[in-house]
Amino acid sequence: MIKISLFLLCWNEEAYIQKTIEYYKNRFSNIKITILDNYSTDNSIKIAKQYGAEIIQWGYKDKVILPHKKLEDNPHNYAWKNECENTWILTCDMDELLDINLKQLEKEDNLGTTIINTNGYEVIGNSQKSDLSDISFYDLDKGLYDTQYLSKRILFKKGPIKEINYGNGQHQCNPIGNIIYSKNIYMIYHV
């Protein structure tokens, strides 16, 4: 069975974290979840622990680090390095939902793909509540296509890919290794 590890960037994400974790658990029942927490002050970590997520704190307690300022400040570039070889690494922000499932990923794996190609969409919802409890991520059906900003390479295979080298906000990457992009393009929904 394919191994997949999810790394979610977090800072005070209690409005998103439960829905995001459930979204990915529904797609990959065996997914390992790690929260890359920049010292949240809300209930994000408490919620994540209820789902068995591992917590890695990074940055500084007294100030928020924007991971897009410097490569070395971006945990998306290094947090996955201790995962087993041939593990698929999904590393994203809490408000990014990649529309791929286990069957599709197995097919890509069998084709020798090492990085998943994506198109990004800014999703538009009609929530009236700050905790988003009145909407379902599964029912959102309106959005704006974005080829540059949201079309990120957030799913790749460790082993063949040695370094990912994300730039600003993961909007660009300069991977090192055996780079084979998927022919299929999968959607990322930015909610």
PDB file of C-alpha atoms in Angstrom:
ATOM      1  CA  MET A   1       0.000   0.000   0.000  1.00  0.00           C
ATOM      2  CA  ILE A   2       1.116   3.526  -0.764  1.00  0.00           C
ATOM      3  CA  LYS A   3       2.440   5.566   2.153  1.00  0.00           C
ATOM      4  CA  ILE A   4       1.381   9.203   2.311  1.00  0.00           C
ATOM      5  CA  SER A   5       2.357  11.840   4.856  1.00  0.00           C
ATOM      6  CA  LEU A   6       0.543  15.155   5.144  1.00  0.00           C
ATOM      7  CA  PHE A   7       2.273  18.265   6.499  1.00  0.00           C
ATOM      8  CA  LEU A   8      -0.109  21.137   7.259  1.00  0.00           C
ATOM      9  CA  LEU A   9       1.163  24.618   8.047  1.00  0.00           C
ATOM     10  CA  CYS A  10      -0.691  26.053  11.025  1.00  0.00           C
ATOM     11  CA  TRP A  11      -1.080  29.281  12.923  1.00  0.00           C
ATOM     12  CA  ASN A  12      -4.428  29.762  14.672  1.00  0.00           C
ATOM     13  CA  GLU A  13      -6.384  27.612  12.225  1.00  0.00           C
ATOM     14  CA  GLU A  14      -9.185  26.340  14.447  1.00  0.00           C
ATOM     15  CA  ALA A  15     -11.760  27.434  11.826  1.00  0.00           C
ATOM     16  CA  TYR A  16     -10.179  25.148   9.202  1.00  0.00           C
ATOM     17  CA  ILE A  17      -8.235  22.382  10.883  1.00  0.00           C
ATOM     18  CA  GLN A  18     -10.996  19.854  11.576  1.00  0.00           C
ATOM     19  CA  LYS A  19     -12.492  20.091   8.078  1.00  0.00           C
ATOM     20  CA  THR A  20      -9.068  19.943   6.421  1.00  0.00           C
ATOM     21  CA  ILE A  21      -7.958  16.878   8.363  1.00  0.00           C
ATOM     22  CA  GLU A  22     -11.266  15.122   7.689  1.00  0.00           C
ATOM     23  CA  TYR A  23     -11.020  15.978   3.986  1.00  0.00           C
ATOM     24  CA  TYR A  24      -7.634  14.258   3.663  1.00  0.00           C
ATOM     25  CA  LYS A  25      -8.554  11.327   5.940  1.00  0.00           C
ATOM     26  CA  ASN A  26     -11.553  10.640   3.689  1.00  0.00           C
ATOM     27  CA  ARG A  27      -9.232  10.412   0.678  1.00  0.00           C
ATOM     28  CA  PHE A  28      -6.413   8.462   2.352  1.00  0.00           C
ATOM     29  CA  SER A  29      -7.469   6.367   5.344  1.00  0.00           C
ATOM     30  CA  ASN A  30      -3.845   5.542   6.235  1.00  0.00           C
ATOM     31  CA  ILE A  31      -2.504   9.107   5.958  1.00  0.00           C
ATOM     32  CA  LYS A  32       0.027  10.243   8.544  1.00  0.00           C
ATOM     33  CA  ILE A  33      -0.704  13.826   9.622  1.00  0.00           C
ATOM     34  CA  THR A  34       1.843  16.295  10.939  1.00  0.00           C
ATOM     35  CA  ILE A  35       0.913  19.829  11.942  1.00  0.00           C
ATOM     36  CA  LEU A  36       3.679  22.392  11.398  1.00  0.00           C
ATOM     37  CA  ASP A  37       2.608  24.816  14.092  1.00  0.00           C
ATOM     38  CA  ASN A  38       3.982  28.338  14.437  1.00  0.00           C
ATOM     39  CA  TYR A  39       2.957  28.523  18.131  1.00  0.00           C
ATOM     40  CA  SER A  40      -0.813  28.817  17.706  1.00  0.00           C
ATOM     41  CA  THR A  41      -2.670  30.517  20.553  1.00  0.00           C
ATOM     42  CA  ASP A  42      -6.130  29.109  19.742  1.00  0.00           C
ATOM     43  CA  ASN A  43      -7.466  25.515  19.876  1.00  0.00           C
ATOM     44  CA  SER A  44      -5.738  24.323  16.685  1.00  0.00           C
ATOM     45  CA  ILE A  45      -3.332  21.952  18.418  1.00  0.00           C
ATOM     46  CA  LYS A  46      -5.997  20.525  20.727  1.00  0.00           C
ATOM     47  CA  ILE A  47      -8.164  19.719  17.694  1.00  0.00           C
ATOM     48  CA  ALA A  48      -5.236  18.231  15.744  1.00  0.00           C
ATOM     49  CA  LYS A  49      -4.313  15.940  18.639  1.00  0.00           C
ATOM     50  CA  GLN A  50      -7.889  14.595  18.685  1.00  0.00           C
ATOM     51  CA  TYR A  51      -7.141  13.243  15.204  1.00  0.00           C
ATOM     52  CA  GLY A  52      -3.826  11.705  16.264  1.00  0.00           C
ATOM     53  CA  ALA A  53      -1.737  14.298  14.443  1.00  0.00           C
ATOM     54  CA  GLU A  54       1.913  14.773  15.302  1.00  0.00           C
ATOM     55  CA  ILE A  55       2.833  18.358  16.179  1.00  0.00           C
ATOM     56  CA  ILE A  56       6.083  20.019  15.132  1.00  0.00           C
ATOM     57  CA  GLN A  57       6.522  23.547  16.404  1.00  0.00           C
ATOM     58  CA  TRP A  58       8.734  25.861  14.421  1.00  0.00           C
ATOM     59  CA  GLY A  59       9.555  29.539  14.435  1.00  0.00           C
ATOM     60  CA  TYR A  60       9.449  31.554  17.638  1.00  0.00           C
ATOM     61  CA  LYS A  61       6.903  31.840  20.443  1.00  0.00           C
ATOM     62  CA  ASP A  62       7.019  35.618  20.477  1.00  0.00           C
ATOM     63  CA  LYS A  63       6.582  36.329  16.752  1.00  0.00           C
ATOM     64  CA  VAL A  64       4.914  34.828  13.723  1.00  0.00           C
ATOM     65  CA  ILE A  65       7.268  33.783  10.939  1.00  0.00           C
ATOM     66  CA  LEU A  66       6.042  34.111   7.396  1.00  0.00           C
ATOM     67  CA  PRO A  67       7.498  31.022   5.690  1.00  0.00           C
ATOM     68  CA  HIS A  68       7.708  32.743   2.335  1.00  0.00           C
ATOM     69  CA  LYS A  69      10.269  35.338   3.423  1.00  0.00           C
ATOM     70  CA  LYS A  70      13.332  33.024   3.399  1.00  0.00           C
ATOM     71  CA  LEU A  71      13.776  29.434   2.196  1.00  0.00           C
ATOM     72  CA  GLU A  72      15.218  28.338   5.531  1.00  0.00           C
ATOM     73  CA  ASP A  73      12.117  29.665   7.324  1.00  0.00           C
ATOM     74  CA  ASN A  74       9.801  27.466   5.248  1.00  0.00           C
ATOM     75  CA  PRO A  75       9.139  24.140   7.023  1.00  0.00           C
ATOM     76  CA  HIS A  76       7.630  22.789   3.785  1.00  0.00           C
ATOM     77  CA  ASN A  77      11.238  22.496   2.549  1.00  0.00           C
ATOM     78  CA  TYR A  78      12.516  20.284   5.355  1.00  0.00           C
ATOM     79  CA  ALA A  79       9.834  18.879   7.702  1.00  0.00           C
ATOM     80  CA  TRP A  80       9.342  15.769   5.535  1.00  0.00           C
ATOM     81  CA  LYS A  81      13.025  14.781   5.411  1.00  0.00           C
ATOM     82  CA  ASN A  82      12.681  12.098   8.139  1.00  0.00           C
ATOM     83  CA  GLU A  83       9.891  10.219   6.365  1.00  0.00           C
ATOM     84  CA  CYS A  84      10.603   6.784   4.875  1.00  0.00           C
ATOM     85  CA  GLU A  85      11.849   6.508   1.307  1.00  0.00           C
ATOM     86  CA  ASN A  86       9.098   6.219  -1.319  1.00  0.00           C
ATOM     87  CA  THR A  87       6.557   7.994   0.874  1.00  0.00           C
ATOM     88  CA  TRP A  88       4.324  10.452  -0.928  1.00  0.00           C
ATOM     89  CA  ILE A  89       4.668  13.869   0.720  1.00  0.00           C
ATOM     90  CA  LEU A  90       1.691  16.243   0.702  1.00  0.00           C
ATOM     91  CA  THR A  91       2.731  19.572   2.170  1.00  0.00           C
ATOM     92  CA  CYS A  92       0.323  22.476   2.096  1.00  0.00           C
ATOM     93  CA  ASP A  93      -1.417  25.271   3.912  1.00  0.00           C
ATOM     94  CA  MET A  94      -4.500  24.553   6.015  1.00  0.00           C
ATOM     95  CA  ASP A  95      -6.801  26.140   3.431  1.00  0.00           C
ATOM     96  CA  GLU A  96      -5.574  24.073   0.449  1.00  0.00           C
ATOM     97  CA  LEU A  97      -7.422  20.925  -0.574  1.00  0.00           C
ATOM     98  CA  LEU A  98      -5.822  18.747  -3.256  1.00  0.00           C
ATOM     99  CA  ASP A  99      -8.422  16.791  -5.231  1.00  0.00           C
ATOM    100  CA  ILE A 100      -6.718  13.416  -5.579  1.00  0.00           C
ATOM    101  CA  ASN A 101      -7.616  10.086  -3.982  1.00  0.00           C
ATOM    102  CA  LEU A 102      -5.805   6.839  -3.190  1.00  0.00           C
ATOM    103  CA  LYS A 103      -6.802   5.103  -6.432  1.00  0.00           C
ATOM    104  CA  GLN A 104      -5.567   8.039  -8.535  1.00  0.00           C
ATOM    105  CA  LEU A 105      -2.307   8.271  -6.578  1.00  0.00           C
ATOM    106  CA  GLU A 106      -1.710   4.525  -6.954  1.00  0.00           C
ATOM    107  CA  LYS A 107      -2.149   4.932 -10.722  1.00  0.00           C
ATOM    108  CA  GLU A 108       0.345   7.810 -10.790  1.00  0.00           C
ATOM    109  CA  ASP A 109       2.763   5.786  -8.692  1.00  0.00           C
ATOM    110  CA  ASN A 110       2.514   2.861 -11.122  1.00  0.00           C
ATOM    111  CA  LEU A 111       3.244   5.246 -14.011  1.00  0.00           C
ATOM    112  CA  GLY A 112       6.472   6.352 -12.293  1.00  0.00           C
ATOM    113  CA  THR A 113       5.239   9.868 -11.497  1.00  0.00           C
ATOM    114  CA  THR A 114       7.239  11.653  -8.798  1.00  0.00           C
ATOM    115  CA  ILE A 115       5.498  15.070  -8.712  1.00  0.00           C
ATOM    116  CA  ILE A 116       1.782  15.733  -9.171  1.00  0.00           C
ATOM    117  CA  ASN A 117       0.788  18.545 -11.554  1.00  0.00           C
ATOM    118  CA  THR A 118      -2.015  20.823 -10.386  1.00  0.00           C
ATOM    119  CA  ASN A 119      -4.300  23.654 -11.340  1.00  0.00           C
ATOM    120  CA  GLY A 120      -5.404  25.949  -8.552  1.00  0.00           C
ATOM    121  CA  TYR A 121      -8.789  27.484  -7.875  1.00  0.00           C
ATOM    122  CA  GLU A 122      -9.781  30.178  -5.409  1.00  0.00           C
ATOM    123  CA  VAL A 123     -13.035  28.755  -4.045  1.00  0.00           C
ATOM    124  CA  ILE A 124     -15.905  31.063  -3.234  1.00  0.00           C
ATOM    125  CA  GLY A 125     -18.246  30.125  -0.393  1.00  0.00           C
ATOM    126  CA  ASN A 126     -21.167  31.811   1.289  1.00  0.00           C
ATOM    127  CA  SER A 127     -20.271  31.276   4.936  1.00  0.00           C
ATOM    128  CA  GLN A 128     -21.922  33.581   7.403  1.00  0.00           C
ATOM    129  CA  LYS A 129     -19.955  32.282  10.410  1.00  0.00           C
ATOM    130  CA  SER A 130     -16.323  32.940  11.340  1.00  0.00           C
ATOM    131  CA  ASP A 131     -15.762  29.247  12.170  1.00  0.00           C
ATOM    132  CA  LEU A 132     -17.145  28.196   8.724  1.00  0.00           C
ATOM    133  CA  SER A 133     -19.506  25.720  10.425  1.00  0.00           C
ATOM    134  CA  ASP A 134     -22.335  26.601   8.048  1.00  0.00           C
ATOM    135  CA  ILE A 135     -20.564  25.327   4.910  1.00  0.00           C
ATOM    136  CA  SER A 136     -19.288  21.982   3.700  1.00  0.00           C
ATOM    137  CA  PHE A 137     -16.006  21.784   1.777  1.00  0.00           C
ATOM    138  CA  TYR A 138     -17.639  19.021  -0.279  1.00  0.00           C
ATOM    139  CA  ASP A 139     -20.455  21.284  -1.481  1.00  0.00           C
ATOM    140  CA  LEU A 140     -18.390  24.259  -2.640  1.00  0.00           C
ATOM    141  CA  ASP A 141     -18.864  24.610  -6.391  1.00  0.00           C
ATOM    142  CA  LYS A 142     -17.791  28.133  -7.355  1.00  0.00           C
ATOM    143  CA  GLY A 143     -14.281  29.379  -7.876  1.00  0.00           C
ATOM    144  CA  LEU A 144     -11.756  31.321  -9.936  1.00  0.00           C
ATOM    145  CA  TYR A 145      -9.036  29.524 -11.880  1.00  0.00           C
ATOM    146  CA  ASP A 146      -5.501  30.677 -11.049  1.00  0.00           C
ATOM    147  CA  THR A 147      -2.601  29.279 -13.102  1.00  0.00           C
ATOM    148  CA  GLN A 148       0.257  31.062 -11.344  1.00  0.00           C
ATOM    149  CA  TYR A 149      -0.516  31.657  -7.708  1.00  0.00           C
ATOM    150  CA  LEU A 150      -2.453  28.547  -6.646  1.00  0.00           C
ATOM    151  CA  SER A 151      -1.193  25.863  -9.055  1.00  0.00           C
ATOM    152  CA  LYS A 152       1.404  24.458  -6.664  1.00  0.00           C
ATOM    153  CA  ARG A 153       3.442  21.231  -6.701  1.00  0.00           C
ATOM    154  CA  ILE A 154       2.440  20.143  -3.190  1.00  0.00           C
ATOM    155  CA  LEU A 155       2.472  16.347  -3.653  1.00  0.00           C
ATOM    156  CA  PHE A 156       5.720  14.584  -4.460  1.00  0.00           C
ATOM    157  CA  LYS A 157       7.498  11.304  -3.764  1.00  0.00           C
ATOM    158  CA  LYS A 158      10.378  11.264  -1.303  1.00  0.00           C
ATOM    159  CA  GLY A 159      13.293   9.195  -2.530  1.00  0.00           C
ATOM    160  CA  PRO A 160      13.119  10.075  -6.187  1.00  0.00           C
ATOM    161  CA  ILE A 161      12.707  13.720  -5.084  1.00  0.00           C
ATOM    162  CA  LYS A 162      15.642  14.679  -2.851  1.00  0.00           C
ATOM    163  CA  GLU A 163      14.911  18.404  -2.423  1.00  0.00           C
ATOM    164  CA  ILE A 164      11.806  20.417  -3.299  1.00  0.00           C
ATOM    165  CA  ASN A 165      13.157  23.989  -2.735  1.00  0.00           C
ATOM    166  CA  TYR A 166       9.895  25.880  -2.419  1.00  0.00           C
ATOM    167  CA  GLY A 167      10.037  29.616  -2.913  1.00  0.00           C
ATOM    168  CA  ASN A 168       7.487  32.198  -1.830  1.00  0.00           C
ATOM    169  CA  GLY A 169       4.465  30.441  -0.316  1.00  0.00           C
ATOM    170  CA  GLN A 170       5.221  27.248  -2.280  1.00  0.00           C
ATOM    171  CA  HIS A 171       4.143  29.017  -5.465  1.00  0.00           C
ATOM    172  CA  GLN A 172       7.348  27.915  -7.166  1.00  0.00           C
ATOM    173  CA  CYS A 173       9.663  25.013  -6.550  1.00  0.00           C
ATOM    174  CA  ASN A 174      13.003  23.865  -7.861  1.00  0.00           C
ATOM    175  CA  PRO A 175      12.989  20.118  -7.220  1.00  0.00           C
ATOM    176  CA  ILE A 176      16.147  18.009  -7.291  1.00  0.00           C
ATOM    177  CA  GLY A 177      16.061  14.319  -8.136  1.00  0.00           C
ATOM    178  CA  ASN A 178      14.222  12.104 -10.596  1.00  0.00           C
ATOM    179  CA  ILE A 179      11.552  14.553 -11.708  1.00  0.00           C
ATOM    180  CA  ILE A 180       8.593  13.023 -13.532  1.00  0.00           C
ATOM    181  CA  TYR A 181       5.490  15.241 -13.548  1.00  0.00           C
ATOM    182  CA  SER A 182       2.060  13.650 -13.793  1.00  0.00           C
ATOM    183  CA  LYS A 183       0.411  13.910 -17.194  1.00  0.00           C
ATOM    184  CA  ASN A 184      -2.926  14.273 -15.444  1.00  0.00           C
ATOM    185  CA  ILE A 185      -3.598  17.597 -13.787  1.00  0.00           C
ATOM    186  CA  TYR A 186      -5.303  17.569 -10.388  1.00  0.00           C
ATOM    187  CA  MET A 187      -7.182  20.444  -8.791  1.00  0.00           C
ATOM    188  CA  ILE A 188      -6.152  22.379  -5.690  1.00  0.00           C
ATOM    189  CA  TYR A 189      -9.015  24.209  -4.033  1.00  0.00           C
ATOM    190  CA  HIS A 190      -7.997  27.216  -1.954  1.00  0.00           C
ATOM    191  CA  VAL A 191     -10.889  27.702   0.457  1.00  0.00           C
TER     192      VAL A 191
END
